[in-house]
GROMACS .gro file of C-alpha atoms in nm:
model
  330
    1MET     CA    1  10.006   9.165  12.457
    2ASN     CA    2   9.939   8.902  12.196
    3GLN     CA    3  10.214   8.850  11.943
    4PHE     CA    4  10.084   8.878  11.585
    5THR     CA    5  10.383   8.705  11.435
    6GLU     CA    6  10.197   8.459  11.215
    7LYS     CA    7   9.884   8.647  11.117
    8GLU     CA    8   9.739   8.995  11.120
    9PRO     CA    9   9.394   9.068  11.261
   10TYR     CA   10   9.108   9.049  11.018
   11ILE     CA   11   8.805   9.271  11.060
   12LEU     CA   12   8.499   9.114  10.899
   13SER     CA   13   8.300   9.423  10.797
   14PRO     CA   14   7.936   9.384  10.688
   15ASP     CA   15   8.055   9.411  10.326
   16LEU     CA   16   8.317   9.137  10.365
   17LYS     CA   17   8.069   8.920  10.553
   18TYR     CA   18   7.828   8.957  10.262
   19LEU     CA   19   8.097   8.849  10.014
   20ARG     CA   20   8.197   8.549  10.224
   21GLU     CA   21   7.832   8.441  10.231
   22LYS     CA   22   7.818   8.479   9.852
   23PHE     CA   23   8.124   8.254   9.818
   24ASP     CA   24   7.938   7.992  10.022
   25GLU     CA   25   7.631   8.041   9.807
   26LEU     CA   26   7.826   7.982   9.486
   27ARG     CA   27   7.972   7.660   9.626
   28ILE     CA   28   7.633   7.534   9.746
   29HIS     CA   29   7.476   7.602   9.408
   30LYS     CA   30   7.757   7.405   9.248
   31LYS     CA   31   7.735   7.107   9.486
   32ASP     CA   32   7.360   7.079   9.532
   33PHE     CA   33   7.218   7.216   9.207
   34ASN     CA   34   7.507   7.181   8.959
   35THR     CA   35   7.476   7.551   8.878
   36ALA     CA   36   7.788   7.754   8.800
   37ASN     CA   37   7.692   8.110   8.889
   38CYS     CA   38   7.997   8.336   8.877
   39MET     CA   39   8.097   8.664   9.037
   40ILE     CA   40   8.323   8.962   8.979
   41ILE     CA   41   8.463   9.177   9.261
   42THR     CA   42   8.648   9.497   9.175
   43GLY     CA   43   8.811   9.757   9.395
   44GLU     CA   44   9.118   9.969   9.451
   45SER     CA   45   9.443   9.824   9.581
   46GLY     CA   46   9.429   9.774   9.957
   47SER     CA   47   9.050   9.749   9.976
   48GLY     CA   48   9.055   9.396  10.120
   49LYS     CA   49   8.986   9.173   9.816
   50SER     CA   50   9.291   8.948   9.835
   51GLU     CA   51   9.279   8.915  10.212
   52LEU     CA   52   8.916   8.805  10.187
   53ALA     CA   53   9.015   8.526   9.946
   54LYS     CA   54   9.309   8.415  10.163
   55ARG     CA   55   9.092   8.398  10.472
   56TYR     CA   56   8.823   8.203  10.288
   57LEU     CA   57   9.084   7.954  10.171
   58LYS     CA   58   9.181   7.893  10.534
   59ILE     CA   59   8.821   7.804  10.614
   60TYR     CA   60   8.814   7.549  10.331
   61PRO     CA   61   9.172   7.421  10.298
   62THR     CA   62   9.303   7.128  10.099
   63PHE     CA   63   9.266   6.803  10.296
   64GLN     CA   64   9.317   6.429  10.270
   65ASP     CA   65   9.041   6.171  10.293
   66GLN     CA   66   9.046   5.793  10.249
   67ILE     CA   67   9.046   5.828   9.871
   68GLY     CA   68   9.302   6.104   9.827
   69THR     CA   69   9.354   6.481   9.817
   70LYS     CA   70   9.050   6.707   9.811
   71GLN     CA   71   9.070   7.079   9.733
   72PRO     CA   72   8.735   7.257   9.765
   73VAL     CA   73   8.871   7.604   9.683
   74LEU     CA   74   9.143   7.727   9.448
   75HIS     CA   75   9.271   8.080   9.505
   76LEU     CA   76   9.505   8.181   9.224
   77GLU     CA   77   9.683   8.514   9.199
   78ILE     CA   78   9.746   8.574   8.830
   79LYS     CA   79  10.105   8.686   8.775
   80MET     CA   80  10.174   8.588   8.416
   81ALA     CA   81   9.910   8.568   8.144
   82ASN     CA   82  10.082   8.615   7.811
   83THR     CA   83   9.898   8.320   7.658
   84VAL     CA   84   9.611   8.082   7.724
   85LYS     CA   85   9.873   7.816   7.797
   86ASP     CA   86  10.029   8.033   8.069
   87VAL     CA   87   9.695   8.060   8.246
   88LEU     CA   88   9.630   7.685   8.219
   89VAL     CA   89   9.973   7.602   8.360
   90SER     CA   90   9.908   7.837   8.656
   91LEU     CA   91   9.571   7.674   8.719
   92LEU     CA   92   9.725   7.326   8.712
   93VAL     CA   93  10.002   7.427   8.950
   94GLY     CA   94   9.733   7.575   9.177
   95ILE     CA   95   9.561   7.237   9.209
   96ASN     CA   96   9.891   7.055   9.261
   97ASP     CA   97   9.908   6.884   8.924
   98PRO     CA   98  10.171   6.607   8.965
   99GLN     CA   99  10.331   6.723   8.640
  100MET     CA  100  10.316   7.093   8.739
  101GLY     CA  101  10.163   7.185   8.406
  102ASN     CA  102  10.439   7.018   8.206
  103GLY     CA  103  10.431   6.732   7.959
  104ALA     CA  104  10.150   6.860   7.736
  105ARG     CA  105  10.184   6.920   7.363
  106ASN     CA  106   9.935   7.204   7.353
  107ALA     CA  107   9.680   7.409   7.546
  108SER     CA  108   9.403   7.163   7.461
  109GLU     CA  109   9.579   6.883   7.650
  110LEU     CA  110   9.634   7.113   7.949
  111PHE     CA  111   9.266   7.207   7.945
  112THR     CA  112   9.160   6.842   7.943
  113ARG     CA  113   9.398   6.764   8.229
  114PHE     CA  114   9.261   7.049   8.443
  115VAL     CA  115   8.901   6.939   8.383
  116ARG     CA  116   8.989   6.583   8.483
  117LEU     CA  117   9.189   6.676   8.793
  118SER     CA  118   8.927   6.927   8.912
  119LYS     CA  119   8.680   6.640   8.933
  120VAL     CA  120   8.927   6.417   9.117
  121ILE     CA  121   8.993   6.677   9.388
  122LYS     CA  122   8.625   6.780   9.409
  123LEU     CA  123   8.698   7.144   9.331
  124GLU     CA  124   8.396   7.360   9.417
  125LEU     CA  125   8.511   7.720   9.367
  126ILE     CA  126   8.785   7.902   9.176
  127ILE     CA  127   8.891   8.249   9.295
  128LEU     CA  128   9.104   8.432   9.039
  129ASP     CA  129   9.289   8.730   9.186
  130GLU     CA  130   9.461   9.022   9.007
  131VAL     CA  131   9.255   8.960   8.694
  132GLN     CA  132   9.350   9.304   8.560
  133VAL     CA  133   9.695   9.159   8.475
  134ILE     CA  134   9.527   8.988   8.179
  135ILE     CA  135   9.415   9.327   8.046
  136GLU     CA  136   9.740   9.519   8.090
  137ARG     CA  137   9.964   9.524   7.783
  138ARG     CA  138   9.792   9.228   7.621
  139SER     CA  139   9.661   9.224   7.265
  140GLU     CA  140   9.288   9.202   7.201
  141LYS     CA  141   9.348   8.853   7.061
  142VAL     CA  142   9.510   8.731   7.385
  143ILE     CA  143   9.241   8.892   7.601
  144SER     CA  144   8.970   8.733   7.389
  145GLY     CA  145   9.141   8.393   7.402
  146ILE     CA  146   9.173   8.396   7.780
  147GLY     CA  147   8.813   8.511   7.814
  148ASP     CA  148   8.707   8.215   7.600
  149LEU     CA  149   8.919   7.985   7.817
  150PHE     CA  150   8.733   8.089   8.133
  151LYS     CA  151   8.397   8.054   7.956
  152ASP     CA  152   8.490   7.702   7.844
  153LEU     CA  153   8.621   7.605   8.190
  154ILE     CA  154   8.293   7.709   8.350
  155LYS     CA  155   8.098   7.513   8.089
  156GLU     CA  156   8.309   7.195   8.105
  157THR     CA  157   8.368   7.177   8.481
  158GLY     CA  158   8.052   7.340   8.614
  159ILE     CA  159   8.275   7.516   8.868
  160PRO     CA  160   8.185   7.878   8.954
  161ILE     CA  161   8.462   8.137   8.920
  162VAL     CA  162   8.507   8.453   9.127
  163PHE     CA  163   8.702   8.714   8.930
  164MET     CA  164   8.878   8.975   9.146
  165GLY     CA  165   9.091   9.272   9.056
  166MET     CA  166   9.131   9.644   9.005
  167PRO     CA  167   8.831   9.832   8.861
  168TRP     CA  168   8.936   9.770   8.500
  169ALA     CA  169   8.931   9.394   8.552
  170ARG     CA  170   8.569   9.421   8.443
  171TYR     CA  171   8.685   9.478   8.084
  172LEU     CA  172   8.783   9.110   8.059
  173ILE     CA  173   8.426   9.013   8.142
  174ASP     CA  174   8.258   9.284   7.938
  175SER     CA  175   8.462   9.202   7.627
  176ASN     CA  176   8.327   8.848   7.610
  177PRO     CA  177   7.945   8.831   7.582
  178GLN     CA  178   7.923   8.462   7.673
  179LEU     CA  179   8.149   8.501   7.976
  180ASN     CA  180   7.959   8.815   8.073
  181GLY     CA  181   7.639   8.611   8.067
  182ARG     CA  182   7.783   8.377   8.331
  183ILE     CA  183   7.827   8.658   8.586
  184ALA     CA  184   7.542   8.647   8.837
  185ILE     CA  185   7.690   8.886   9.094
  186ARG     CA  186   7.887   9.208   9.042
  187HIS     CA  187   8.033   9.379   9.345
  188THR     CA  188   8.245   9.690   9.391
  189MET     CA  189   8.443   9.719   9.712
  190PRO     CA  190   8.320  10.029   9.896
  191THR     CA  191   8.553  10.317   9.973
  192PHE     CA  192   8.553  10.507  10.299
  193LYS     CA  193   8.484  10.881  10.285
  194VAL     CA  194   8.492  11.174  10.526
  195SER     CA  195   8.232  11.360  10.324
  196GLU     CA  196   7.961  11.098  10.388
  197GLN     CA  197   7.866  11.029  10.750
  198LYS     CA  198   7.780  10.662  10.704
  199LYS     CA  199   8.107  10.586  10.522
  200PHE     CA  200   8.306  10.777  10.783
  201GLU     CA  201   8.134  10.575  11.054
  202GLY     CA  202   8.240  10.263  10.863
  203PHE     CA  203   8.599  10.385  10.878
  204ALA     CA  204   8.563  10.441  11.253
  205SER     CA  205   8.433  10.084  11.294
  206LEU     CA  206   8.735   9.950  11.103
  207VAL     CA  207   8.976  10.146  11.324
  208LYS     CA  208   8.793  10.030  11.637
  209GLY     CA  209   8.814   9.667  11.529
  210LEU     CA  210   9.183   9.689  11.445
  211ALA     CA  211   9.262   9.869  11.770
  212LYS     CA  212   9.082   9.599  11.967
  213SER     CA  213   9.268   9.323  11.785
  214TYR     CA  214   9.604   9.483  11.862
  215GLU     CA  215   9.498   9.567  12.221
  216LEU     CA  216   9.530   9.936  12.141
  217SER     CA  217   9.179  10.035  12.244
  218ASN     CA  218   9.302  10.255  12.528
  219ALA     CA  219   9.535  10.440  12.292
  220ILE     CA  220   9.311  10.460  11.985
  221ASP     CA  221   8.988  10.618  12.104
  222THR     CA  222   8.745  10.608  11.814
  223SER     CA  223   8.518  10.858  11.989
  224ASN     CA  224   8.799  11.110  11.932
  225LYS     CA  225   8.699  11.262  11.597
  226GLU     CA  226   9.024  11.457  11.563
  227LEU     CA  227   9.227  11.134  11.587
  228LEU     CA  228   9.001  10.966  11.331
  229LEU     CA  229   9.042  11.256  11.090
  230ARG     CA  230   9.420  11.239  11.127
  231LEU     CA  231   9.415  10.864  11.068
  232PHE     CA  232   9.202  10.915  10.758
  233ALA     CA  233   9.437  11.186  10.631
  234PHE     CA  234   9.732  10.948  10.660
  235SER     CA  235   9.562  10.643  10.511
  236LYS     CA  236   9.320  10.812  10.266
  237GLY     CA  237   9.071  10.564  10.406
  238ASN     CA  238   9.265  10.268  10.267
  239VAL     CA  239   9.216   9.949  10.469
  240ARG     CA  240   9.570   9.824  10.415
  241GLN     CA  241   9.732  10.154  10.509
  242VAL     CA  242   9.546  10.207  10.836
  243SER     CA  243   9.601   9.841  10.931
  244ARG     CA  244   9.976   9.873  10.870
  245LEU     CA  245   9.996  10.191  11.073
  246LEU     CA  246   9.826  10.041  11.377
  247ARG     CA  247  10.034   9.726  11.342
  248SER     CA  248  10.347   9.945  11.340
  249LEU     CA  249  10.228  10.111  11.662
  250PHE     CA  250  10.172   9.772  11.820
  251ILE     CA  251  10.516   9.644  11.715
  252PHE     CA  252  10.692   9.965  11.827
  253CYS     CA  253  10.533   9.949  12.172
  254THR     CA  254  10.605   9.577  12.207
  255ILE     CA  255  10.971   9.605  12.109
  256ASN     CA  256  11.035   9.916  12.322
  257SER     CA  257  10.817   9.808  12.616
  258LYS     CA  258  10.614  10.126  12.588
  259GLN     CA  259  10.256  10.186  12.685
  260PRO     CA  260  10.050  10.234  12.367
  261ASP     CA  261   9.969  10.598  12.304
  262SER     CA  262   9.826  10.765  11.994
  263LYS     CA  263  10.087  11.041  12.035
  264LEU     CA  264  10.347  10.787  11.921
  265LEU     CA  265  10.184  10.780  11.577
  266ALA     CA  266  10.357  11.108  11.491
  267ASP     CA  267  10.701  10.952  11.536
  268ILE     CA  268  10.604  10.632  11.357
  269VAL     CA  269  10.476  10.824  11.054
  270GLU     CA  270  10.790  11.040  11.059
  271SER     CA  271  11.002  10.723  11.048
  272LEU     CA  272  10.817  10.632  10.727
  273GLY     CA  273  10.959  10.940  10.557
  274TYR     CA  274  10.688  11.197  10.623
  275SER     CA  275  10.833  11.539  10.705
  276GLU     CA  276  10.674  11.744  10.979
  277ALA     CA  277  10.512  11.965  10.714
  278ILE     CA  278  10.305  11.674  10.575
  279ASN     CA  279  10.279  11.450  10.882
  280PRO     CA  280   9.909  11.461  10.977
  281PHE     CA  281   9.994  11.367  11.335
  282LYS     CA  282  10.232  11.662  11.374
  283GLN     CA  283  10.044  11.926  11.179
  284LYS     CA  284   9.794  12.162  11.336
  285ILE     CA  285   9.451  12.017  11.272
  286THR     CA  286   9.365  12.318  11.055
  287ASP     CA  287   9.667  12.245  10.831
  288VAL     CA  288   9.580  11.880  10.772
  289VAL     CA  289   9.462  11.799  10.419
  290ILE     CA  290   9.233  11.501  10.368
  291GLU     CA  291   9.192  11.329  10.032
  292GLU     CA  292   8.920  11.089   9.922
  293ASN     CA  293   8.846  10.922   9.591
  294LEU     CA  294   8.570  11.065   9.375
  295THR     CA  295   8.605  10.806   9.098
  296GLU     CA  296   8.764  10.466   9.044
  297SER     CA  297   9.101  10.419   8.879
  298ASP     CA  298   9.076  10.313   8.516
  299PHE     CA  299   9.272  10.178   8.222
  300LEU     CA  300   9.314  10.336   7.877
  301PHE     CA  301   9.376  10.076   7.610
  302SER     CA  302   9.490  10.343   7.364
  303HIS     CA  303   9.783  10.434   7.592
  304ARG     CA  304   9.921  10.085   7.652
  305SER     CA  305  10.223  10.136   7.427
  306LYS     CA  306  10.308  10.461   7.605
  307GLY     CA  307  10.336  10.296   7.945
  308ASN     CA  308  10.090  10.536   8.113
  309SER     CA  309   9.767  10.352   8.056
  310ILE     CA  310   9.652  10.342   8.422
  311VAL     CA  311   9.443  10.645   8.513
  312ALA     CA  312   9.441  10.743   8.881
  313PRO     CA  313   9.111  10.820   9.052
  314GLU     CA  314   8.988  11.177   9.067
  315ILE     CA  315   9.050  11.318   9.414
  316ALA     CA  316   8.853  11.553   9.640
  317LYS     CA  317   9.050  11.748   9.901
  318PHE     CA  318   8.929  11.881  10.234
  319ARG     CA  319   9.060  12.085  10.525
  320ILE     CA  320   8.939  12.082  10.884
  321THR     CA  321   8.816  12.367  11.103
  322LYS     CA  322   8.897  12.409  11.472
  323GLU     CA  323   8.549  12.274  11.538
  324LEU     CA  324   8.645  11.958  11.343
  325LYS     CA  325   8.415  12.036  11.052
  326ILE     CA  326   8.548  11.957  10.704
  327TYR     CA  327   8.525  12.183  10.402
  328SER     CA  328   8.622  12.130  10.041
  329ILE     CA  329   8.927  12.304   9.898
  330ILE     CA  330   8.908  12.154   9.547
   0.00000   0.00000   0.00000
């Protein structure tokens, strides 16, 4: 078996392929037509947004030419955004500013430095990840200021920005009319469902791709609908969760020199803290409960001070008949 010690397999679904092509399109429009069309991608945690950006960065890494360092793509995960200055410092660190964002008297000087350095390194695309952090527990004044910063960066540099985050990341864009006007493409990461045949087939394709990458195809038979339903019940159709589970099966079999077998999933899930009563690989198929999202998660600004401002998605629940048909229970 191959040893996935340095990287996990990456399944380029039609949706992810489309987004990668759009990233290329934004860069080409910048280079060839000096047009800064921007994009926003929203989706639930584990839907594949961040991994897409990381993989794209590997295709277009920082490199050295005869003149100096060139960085075609900046992928920045926003971790602290209390002020406009915080965001500018993070951006400067992301493009390897020799002063690491230090030595400036104010945000204006940092802004000017970023604009100048972005031209030196020939920056073509900025991907901002976890944009919802700007929204959470920030005052309207701070949110407005950071929105203005991004608008001004796009205007001064001509560099397109891809904004990525949880569903409520869109509020940053929607709250600033001029920034909103810069968004040419809006994309919501699709969610897998058992209640819709096409989306369930998409889930099966994901599982098949992951199983092939981990050389588990003989153990994970995607023509086995019962196995697919159990996998969906465990993962709720979440890309990250199903990938981790199959990776755990691969690692377990490698370490213990065992032949891969889907029956081992029951023990692996049990080792994660699932009791037999809620372990979808140990339950009778008619006792398994499947959940899928009906709505997106959201954010209530009025509840920020109470600490419970994130609203979970509404959930639909299903059970399974002996004939492997699903029926709604809520």
